[in-house]
Coordinates of C-alpha atoms in Angstrom, one line a residue:
Chain A
X564 CA 24.2 7.6 -57.3
X565 CA 21.0 7.6 -59.1
X566 CA 20.0 10.7 -57.3
X567 CA 23.3 12.2 -58.4
X568 CA 22.5 11.6 -62.1
X569 CA 19.3 13.6 -61.8
X570 CA 21.0 16.8 -61.1
X571 CA 23.4 17.6 -64.0
X572 CA 25.3 20.2 -62.0
X573 CA 25.9 17.9 -59.2
X574 CA 27.1 15.1 -61.5
X575 CA 29.4 17.6 -63.1
X576 CA 30.7 18.5 -59.7
X577 CA 31.0 14.8 -58.8
X578 CA 33.0 14.1 -61.9
X579 CA 35.2 17.0 -61.1
X580 CA 35.6 15.7 -57.6
X581 CA 37.0 12.4 -58.9
X582 CA 40.1 14.2 -60.2
X583 CA 41.7 15.3 -57.0
X584 CA 42.4 11.7 -56.1
X585 CA 44.6 11.2 -59.1
X586 CA 45.7 14.7 -58.8
X587 CA 46.9 14.2 -55.2
X588 CA 48.8 11.1 -56.3
X589 CA 50.5 13.0 -59.1
X590 CA 51.2 15.8 -56.8
X591 CA 52.8 13.6 -54.1
X592 CA 55.0 11.8 -56.6
X593 CA 56.1 15.0 -58.2
X594 CA 56.9 16.6 -54.9
X595 CA 58.8 13.6 -53.7
X596 CA 60.9 13.5 -56.9
X597 CA 61.6 17.2 -56.5
X598 CA 62.7 16.7 -52.9
X599 CA 64.9 13.8 -53.9
X600 CA 66.6 16.1 -56.4
X601 CA 67.0 18.7 -53.8
X602 CA 68.7 16.1 -51.5
X603 CA 71.4 15.5 -54.1
X604 CA 71.9 19.2 -54.5
X605 CA 72.3 20.0 -50.8
X606 CA 74.9 19.1 -48.4
X607 CA 73.9 16.2 -46.1
X608 CA 74.3 18.1 -42.9
X609 CA 71.5 20.0 -41.3
X610 CA 71.5 23.7 -42.3
X611 CA 74.0 25.7 -40.3
X612 CA 73.6 29.4 -41.0
X613 CA 70.5 31.4 -41.4
X614 CA 71.3 32.1 -45.0
X615 CA 71.5 28.5 -45.7
X616 CA 68.2 27.9 -44.0
X617 CA 66.6 30.6 -46.1
X618 CA 68.0 29.2 -49.2
X619 CA 66.7 25.7 -48.4
X620 CA 63.4 27.1 -47.4
X621 CA 63.1 28.9 -50.7
X622 CA 64.1 25.8 -52.6
X623 CA 61.6 23.6 -50.9
X624 CA 58.8 26.2 -51.4
X625 CA 59.7 26.4 -55.1
X626 CA 59.6 22.7 -55.3
X627 CA 56.2 22.6 -53.7
X628 CA 54.7 25.1 -56.0
X629 CA 56.4 23.8 -59.1
X630 CA 55.2 20.3 -58.4
X631 CA 51.7 21.6 -57.9
X632 CA 51.8 23.4 -61.2
X633 CA 53.4 20.6 -63.1
X634 CA 51.0 18.1 -61.7
X635 CA 48.0 20.1 -62.9
X636 CA 49.6 20.7 -66.2
X637 CA 49.1 23.5 -68.7
X638 CA 45.4 23.3 -68.9
X639 CA 44.9 25.7 -66.0
X640 CA 45.7 29.3 -66.2
X641 CA 47.1 29.5 -62.7
X642 CA 49.5 26.6 -63.2
X643 CA 50.7 28.2 -66.5
X644 CA 51.3 31.5 -64.8
X645 CA 53.1 29.8 -61.9
X646 CA 55.4 27.9 -64.2
X647 CA 56.1 31.0 -66.3
X648 CA 56.9 32.9 -63.1
X649 CA 59.2 30.2 -61.9
X650 CA 61.1 30.2 -65.2
X651 CA 61.4 33.9 -65.4
X652 CA 62.1 34.4 -61.8
X653 CA 65.8 35.1 -62.1
X654 CA 65.5 37.4 -65.0
X655 CA 62.9 39.9 -64.0
X656 CA 60.7 40.5 -61.0
X657 CA 57.9 43.0 -61.0
X658 CA 57.4 44.8 -57.8
X659 CA 53.8 44.5 -56.7
X660 CA 51.6 47.6 -56.6
X661 CA 50.1 49.1 -53.5
X662 CA 48.5 46.1 -51.9
X663 CA 46.7 48.0 -49.2
X664 CA 44.3 49.7 -51.6
X665 CA 43.0 46.5 -53.3
X666 CA 39.8 44.8 -52.2
X667 CA 37.7 41.9 -53.3
X668 CA 38.3 40.5 -56.7
X669 CA 41.3 42.8 -57.2
X670 CA 42.9 41.4 -54.2
X671 CA 42.1 37.9 -55.3
X672 CA 43.9 38.7 -58.6
X673 CA 47.1 39.4 -56.7
X674 CA 46.9 36.2 -54.7
X675 CA 46.0 33.7 -57.4
X676 CA 48.9 33.3 -59.8
X677 CA 48.0 34.6 -63.3
X678 CA 45.0 36.3 -61.9
X679 CA 45.9 39.7 -63.4
X680 CA 44.9 38.8 -66.9
X681 CA 41.6 37.1 -66.1
X682 CA 38.0 38.2 -66.0
X683 CA 36.1 37.7 -62.8
X684 CA 34.3 34.6 -63.9
X685 CA 37.4 32.6 -64.9
X686 CA 39.2 34.0 -61.9
X687 CA 36.7 32.5 -59.6
X688 CA 37.0 29.2 -61.5
X689 CA 40.8 29.2 -61.2
X690 CA 40.6 30.1 -57.5
X691 CA 38.4 27.1 -56.8
X692 CA 40.9 24.8 -58.5
X693 CA 43.8 26.5 -56.9
X694 CA 42.3 26.1 -53.5
X695 CA 41.8 22.4 -54.1
X696 CA 45.4 21.9 -55.1
X697 CA 46.7 23.9 -52.2
X698 CA 44.7 21.8 -49.8
X699 CA 46.1 18.7 -51.3
X700 CA 49.6 20.0 -51.3
X701 CA 49.3 21.0 -47.6
X702 CA 48.0 17.6 -46.7
X703 CA 50.9 15.9 -48.5
X704 CA 53.5 18.1 -47.0
X705 CA 52.0 17.5 -43.6
X706 CA 52.1 13.7 -44.1
X707 CA 55.7 13.9 -45.3
X708 CA 56.7 16.0 -42.3
X709 CA 55.0 13.6 -39.9
X710 CA 56.5 10.5 -41.4
X711 CA 59.9 12.2 -41.4
X712 CA 59.6 13.2 -37.8
X713 CA 58.5 9.8 -36.8
X714 CA 61.3 8.1 -38.8
X715 CA 63.8 10.5 -37.3
X716 CA 62.7 9.7 -33.8
X717 CA 63.0 6.0 -34.6
X718 CA 66.5 6.5 -35.9
Chain B
X477 CA -8.1 64.4 -60.3
X478 CA -7.3 61.7 -57.9
X479 CA -9.8 59.4 -59.6
X480 CA -8.1 60.0 -62.9
X481 CA -4.7 59.2 -61.6
X482 CA -5.9 56.1 -59.9
X483 CA -7.6 54.8 -63.0
X484 CA -4.7 55.5 -65.2
X485 CA -2.3 53.6 -62.8
X486 CA -4.8 50.8 -62.3
X487 CA -4.6 50.4 -66.0
X488 CA -0.9 50.2 -65.7
X489 CA -0.7 47.6 -63.1
X490 CA -2.5 44.6 -64.6
X491 CA -0.2 44.8 -67.6
X492 CA 2.9 44.9 -65.5
X493 CA 1.8 42.0 -63.5
X494 CA 0.3 40.1 -66.3
X495 CA 3.0 38.1 -68.0
X496 CA 0.8 35.4 -69.5
X497 CA 0.2 37.0 -72.9
X498 CA 3.1 39.3 -73.3
X499 CA 3.3 39.6 -77.1
X500 CA -0.3 41.0 -77.0
X501 CA 0.2 42.8 -73.8
X502 CA 3.1 44.8 -75.1
X503 CA 1.1 46.3 -77.9
X504 CA -1.8 47.1 -75.6
X505 CA 0.7 48.5 -73.2
X506 CA 1.9 51.0 -75.8
X507 CA -1.6 52.2 -76.5
X508 CA -2.2 52.6 -72.9
X509 CA 1.0 54.6 -72.4
X510 CA 0.1 56.8 -75.2
X511 CA -3.3 57.4 -73.9
X512 CA -2.0 58.3 -70.5
X513 CA -0.7 61.9 -71.3
X514 CA -4.0 62.9 -72.9
X515 CA -6.0 61.9 -69.9
X516 CA -3.6 63.6 -67.6
X517 CA -3.8 66.8 -69.7
X518 CA -7.5 66.7 -69.2
X519 CA -7.2 66.3 -65.6
X520 CA -4.7 69.1 -65.3
X521 CA -7.1 71.4 -67.1
X522 CA -9.8 70.5 -64.8
X523 CA -7.5 71.1 -61.9
X524 CA -6.7 74.6 -63.2
X525 CA -10.5 75.3 -63.5
X526 CA -10.8 74.2 -59.9
X527 CA -8.0 76.5 -59.0
X528 CA -9.8 79.6 -60.4
X529 CA -12.8 78.7 -58.2
X530 CA -11.0 77.8 -55.0
X531 CA -8.3 80.3 -54.3
X532 CA -8.0 79.2 -50.7
X533 CA -6.4 75.9 -51.6
X534 CA -4.2 77.4 -54.3
X535 CA -0.9 76.6 -52.8
X536 CA -1.7 73.0 -52.2
X537 CA -3.3 72.7 -55.6
X538 CA -0.3 74.2 -57.2
X539 CA 1.8 71.7 -55.5
X540 CA -0.4 68.9 -56.6
X541 CA -0.3 70.4 -60.1
X542 CA 3.5 70.2 -60.2
X543 CA 3.3 66.6 -59.1
X544 CA 0.8 65.9 -61.8
X545 CA 2.9 67.6 -64.5
X546 CA 5.9 65.5 -63.5
X547 CA 4.1 62.2 -64.0
X548 CA 2.7 62.8 -67.5
X549 CA 6.2 63.9 -68.6
X550 CA 7.8 60.7 -67.4
X551 CA 5.1 58.5 -68.9
X552 CA 5.2 60.4 -72.1
X553 CA 9.0 60.0 -72.2
X554 CA 8.7 56.3 -71.7
X555 CA 6.0 56.1 -74.4
X556 CA 8.3 58.0 -76.8
X557 CA 11.2 55.8 -76.1
X558 CA 9.0 52.8 -76.6
X559 CA 7.9 54.2 -79.9
X560 CA 11.4 54.9 -80.9
X561 CA 12.4 51.4 -80.2
X562 CA 9.5 50.1 -82.2
X563 CA 10.4 52.3 -85.1
X564 CA 14.1 51.4 -84.8
X565 CA 13.8 47.7 -85.5
X566 CA 10.8 45.5 -86.0
X567 CA 13.2 42.7 -86.5
X568 CA 14.4 43.3 -83.0
X569 CA 10.9 43.2 -81.7
X570 CA 10.5 39.7 -83.1
X571 CA 13.6 38.6 -81.3
X572 CA 12.4 40.4 -78.3
X573 CA 9.1 38.6 -78.4
X574 CA 10.8 35.3 -78.6
X575 CA 13.0 36.1 -75.7
X576 CA 10.1 37.3 -73.8
X577 CA 8.3 34.0 -74.5
X578 CA 11.2 32.2 -73.2
X579 CA 11.3 34.4 -70.1
X580 CA 7.6 33.9 -69.8
X581 CA 7.9 30.2 -69.4
X582 CA 10.3 30.8 -66.6
X583 CA 8.4 33.6 -65.0
X584 CA 5.1 31.9 -65.1
X585 CA 6.4 29.7 -62.3
X586 CA 7.2 32.7 -60.2
X587 CA 5.5 35.8 -61.5
X588 CA 7.2 38.6 -59.8
X589 CA 6.7 42.3 -60.1
X590 CA 10.4 42.9 -59.8
X591 CA 11.2 40.4 -62.4
X592 CA 8.8 41.9 -64.9
X593 CA 10.2 45.4 -64.2
X594 CA 13.7 44.2 -64.6
X595 CA 12.9 42.5 -67.9
X596 CA 11.2 45.6 -69.2
X597 CA 14.4 47.5 -68.7
X598 CA 16.8 44.8 -69.8
X599 CA 15.4 42.3 -72.2
X600 CA 15.7 44.4 -75.3
X601 CA 19.4 44.9 -74.9
X602 CA 21.8 42.2 -75.9
X603 CA 24.4 43.7 -73.6
X604 CA 22.2 43.5 -70.6
X605 CA 21.3 39.9 -71.4
X606 CA 24.9 39.0 -71.6
X607 CA 25.5 40.8 -68.4
X608 CA 22.8 38.9 -66.7
X609 CA 24.3 35.6 -68.0
X610 CA 27.6 36.7 -66.7
X611 CA 26.3 37.5 -63.3
X612 CA 24.6 34.1 -63.1
X613 CA 27.8 32.4 -63.9
X614 CA 29.7 34.4 -61.3
X615 CA 27.1 33.5 -58.7
X616 CA 27.4 29.8 -59.7
X617 CA 31.2 30.0 -59.2
X618 CA 30.7 31.7 -55.9
X619 CA 28.5 28.8 -54.8
X620 CA 31.2 26.3 -55.8
X621 CA 33.8 28.3 -53.9
X622 CA 31.4 28.4 -51.0
X623 CA 31.4 24.7 -50.8
X624 CA 35.2 24.6 -51.0
X625 CA 36.0 27.2 -48.4
X626 CA 35.1 26.2 -44.9
X627 CA 33.0 28.6 -42.9
X628 CA 32.1 30.4 -46.0
X629 CA 28.4 29.5 -46.1
X630 CA 27.8 31.2 -42.8
X631 CA 28.7 34.5 -44.4
X632 CA 26.2 36.4 -46.5
X633 CA 27.1 38.8 -49.2
X634 CA 29.6 38.6 -51.9
X635 CA 32.1 41.0 -50.5
X636 CA 32.3 39.1 -47.2
X637 CA 32.5 35.8 -49.0
X638 CA 35.3 37.1 -51.2
X639 CA 37.1 38.2 -48.1
X640 CA 36.7 34.8 -46.6
X641 CA 38.0 33.1 -49.8
X642 CA 41.0 35.4 -49.9
X643 CA 41.8 34.7 -46.2
X644 CA 41.5 31.0 -46.9
X645 CA 43.8 31.1 -49.9
X646 CA 46.3 33.2 -48.0
X647 CA 46.2 30.9 -45.0
X648 CA 46.8 27.9 -47.3
X649 CA 49.7 29.7 -48.9
X650 CA 51.1 30.5 -45.5
X651 CA 50.8 26.9 -44.5
X652 CA 52.7 25.8 -47.6
X653 CA 55.3 28.4 -46.6
X654 CA 55.5 27.2 -43.1
X655 CA 55.6 23.5 -44.0
X656 CA 58.3 24.1 -46.6
X657 CA 60.3 25.9 -43.9
X658 CA 59.8 22.9 -41.6
X659 CA 60.8 20.5 -44.4
X660 CA 63.9 22.6 -45.1
X661 CA 64.9 22.4 -41.5
X662 CA 64.7 18.6 -41.7
X663 CA 68.0 16.9 -42.4
X664 CA 68.3 16.3 -46.2
X665 CA 69.2 12.7 -45.4
X666 CA 65.5 12.2 -44.9
X667 CA 64.3 13.8 -48.1
X668 CA 63.6 10.5 -49.9
X669 CA 61.9 9.1 -46.8
X670 CA 58.6 9.4 -48.6
X671 CA 59.3 7.1 -51.5
X672 CA 57.9 4.3 -49.5
X673 CA 54.9 6.5 -49.0
X674 CA 54.6 6.8 -52.7
X675 CA 54.7 3.1 -53.0
X676 CA 51.8 2.6 -50.8
X677 CA 49.9 5.5 -52.3
X678 CA 49.2 3.2 -55.1
X679 CA 47.4 0.7 -53.0
X680 CA 44.6 2.9 -51.7
X681 CA 44.2 4.0 -55.3
X682 CA 43.1 0.5 -56.2
X683 CA 40.9 0.3 -53.2
X684 CA 39.2 3.5 -54.3
X685 CA 37.6 1.8 -57.2
X686 CA 35.4 -0.1 -54.8
X687 CA 35.1 2.7 -52.2
X688 CA 31.3 2.3 -52.1
X689 CA 31.7 0.5 -48.8
X690 CA 30.8 3.2 -46.4
X691 CA 33.5 2.4 -43.8
X692 CA 36.9 1.6 -45.2
X693 CA 39.4 0.4 -42.7
X694 CA 41.3 3.3 -41.3
X695 CA 44.9 2.1 -41.3
X696 CA 47.8 4.4 -40.8
X697 CA 49.2 3.4 -44.2
X698 CA 46.1 4.3 -46.3
X699 CA 47.0 7.9 -47.1
X700 CA 44.8 8.9 -49.9
X701 CA 41.5 7.2 -49.1
X702 CA 40.2 9.5 -46.4
X703 CA 41.3 12.6 -48.2
X704 CA 39.6 11.4 -51.3
X705 CA 36.4 11.0 -49.5
X706 CA 36.9 14.5 -48.3
X707 CA 37.0 15.7 -51.8
X708 CA 33.9 13.8 -52.8
X709 CA 32.0 15.1 -49.9
X710 CA 33.2 18.6 -50.1
X711 CA 30.3 19.9 -52.2
X712 CA 27.7 18.1 -50.2
X713 CA 28.3 18.5 -46.5
X714 CA 29.2 21.5 -44.6
X715 CA 32.9 21.2 -44.1
X716 CA 34.2 21.8 -40.6
X717 CA 37.5 23.6 -40.7
X718 CA 39.7 20.9 -42.2
X719 CA 43.1 22.3 -41.7
X720 CA 42.6 24.0 -38.4
X721 CA 46.1 24.5 -37.1
X722 CA 48.8 26.4 -38.8
X723 CA 51.3 24.7 -36.6
X724 CA 51.0 21.0 -37.1
X725 CA 51.6 19.1 -34.0
X726 CA 53.7 16.2 -35.2
X727 CA 51.9 13.6 -33.1
X728 CA 48.4 15.0 -32.7
X729 CA 47.5 16.6 -36.0
X730 CA 47.2 13.5 -38.0
X731 CA 45.2 11.7 -35.4
X732 CA 42.8 14.6 -35.4
X733 CA 42.6 14.5 -39.2
X734 CA 41.7 10.8 -39.1
X735 CA 39.1 11.4 -36.5
X736 CA 37.5 14.1 -38.6
X737 CA 37.6 11.9 -41.6
X738 CA 36.0 9.0 -39.8
X739 CA 33.4 11.2 -38.5
X740 CA 32.6 12.4 -42.0
X741 CA 32.5 9.0 -43.5
X742 CA 30.1 7.9 -40.9
X743 CA 27.9 10.8 -42.0
X744 CA 28.2 9.8 -45.6
X745 CA 25.2 7.5 -46.0
X746 CA 23.0 10.1 -44.4
X747 CA 24.0 12.9 -46.7
X748 CA 24.4 11.3 -50.2
X749 CA 20.6 10.7 -50.7
X750 CA 19.9 14.3 -50.2
X751 CA 21.7 15.5 -53.3

């Protein structure tokens, strides 16, 4: 730890690394709450038709992204953009431009939510944070799936 | 002729390389630059005299003459531009000198020809200074991203690194997509299965405060501890691909994850002192 304090950049990094722990906890609780809500909305039977499956899939995905964004809160640009997009999803939907012609940072702009209105420096910053959150989210979802599959086999 | 050119450029070089006394050297440098055209004019006149005498080498001499004429022009141009700058703002020059002093302290450690050249071009302009700062920041961020994205530190070059980052983000998004599909296919009866998971997510949290013990017990129930250690170690150690499979094998994947985490935690005491 003493060696950490010598390098200010590394200590900054280290303090930034402390967050994901709480962030992951927040993320998990939010996601589970969202899933619980979904449970009450849906019929208790397993999805029958393809359309129903698709609808559920979309709902779960929306829950995943929304829980991610709300766990991070409004201090990050990507989470703000994500929440804004979710709110305005029903009203208007912009069709994306020609994706094939975009490379590098431009392509990153398309991928990271809210990346269109950022300069390259903050875009990279947001991307780093977004990656962290995505990794955490994937881990959580995996754990949930695993536990659910194990519990279903027990039952 | 050759002698003239060599002397003039030898006079150039020391001042380019010499970054110890820059405030002085810049003034001397201007004088030097101003002197250069005169000397070159003399040389060209001598050359023309030579031309009259030696008609056999005329073509080659002419060729050389053209070369010589090109050089004085460029140097004269640079000298004029320097003069213009000096006339433009002596206030700016003061600021410039201060900046150059600051730069000097950095560059004394690693006096580079390229560095000095770049500074000659850039240091006067606030825009270029800002640009340089911006570039530094971007490269910093890229380094941070490099630590986050597995397999990114093998790649050299920003474009390739960006490609790697984009691929990684897209793969993560695809994984979220896939996992949500999986979760959607699960019977909604089990949607609140994880609430017990939430309850024991609190426990490892308390354990985390004294996580200094290098080898926490790897129980099935402790969900956050190993991942947290992941996050701490991410900037330090090269990260082996952490989420290797898009299709999670319901039995095997978690075991694999634990194994990876254990492996990493065993490495931890080795790597932390290196920071």
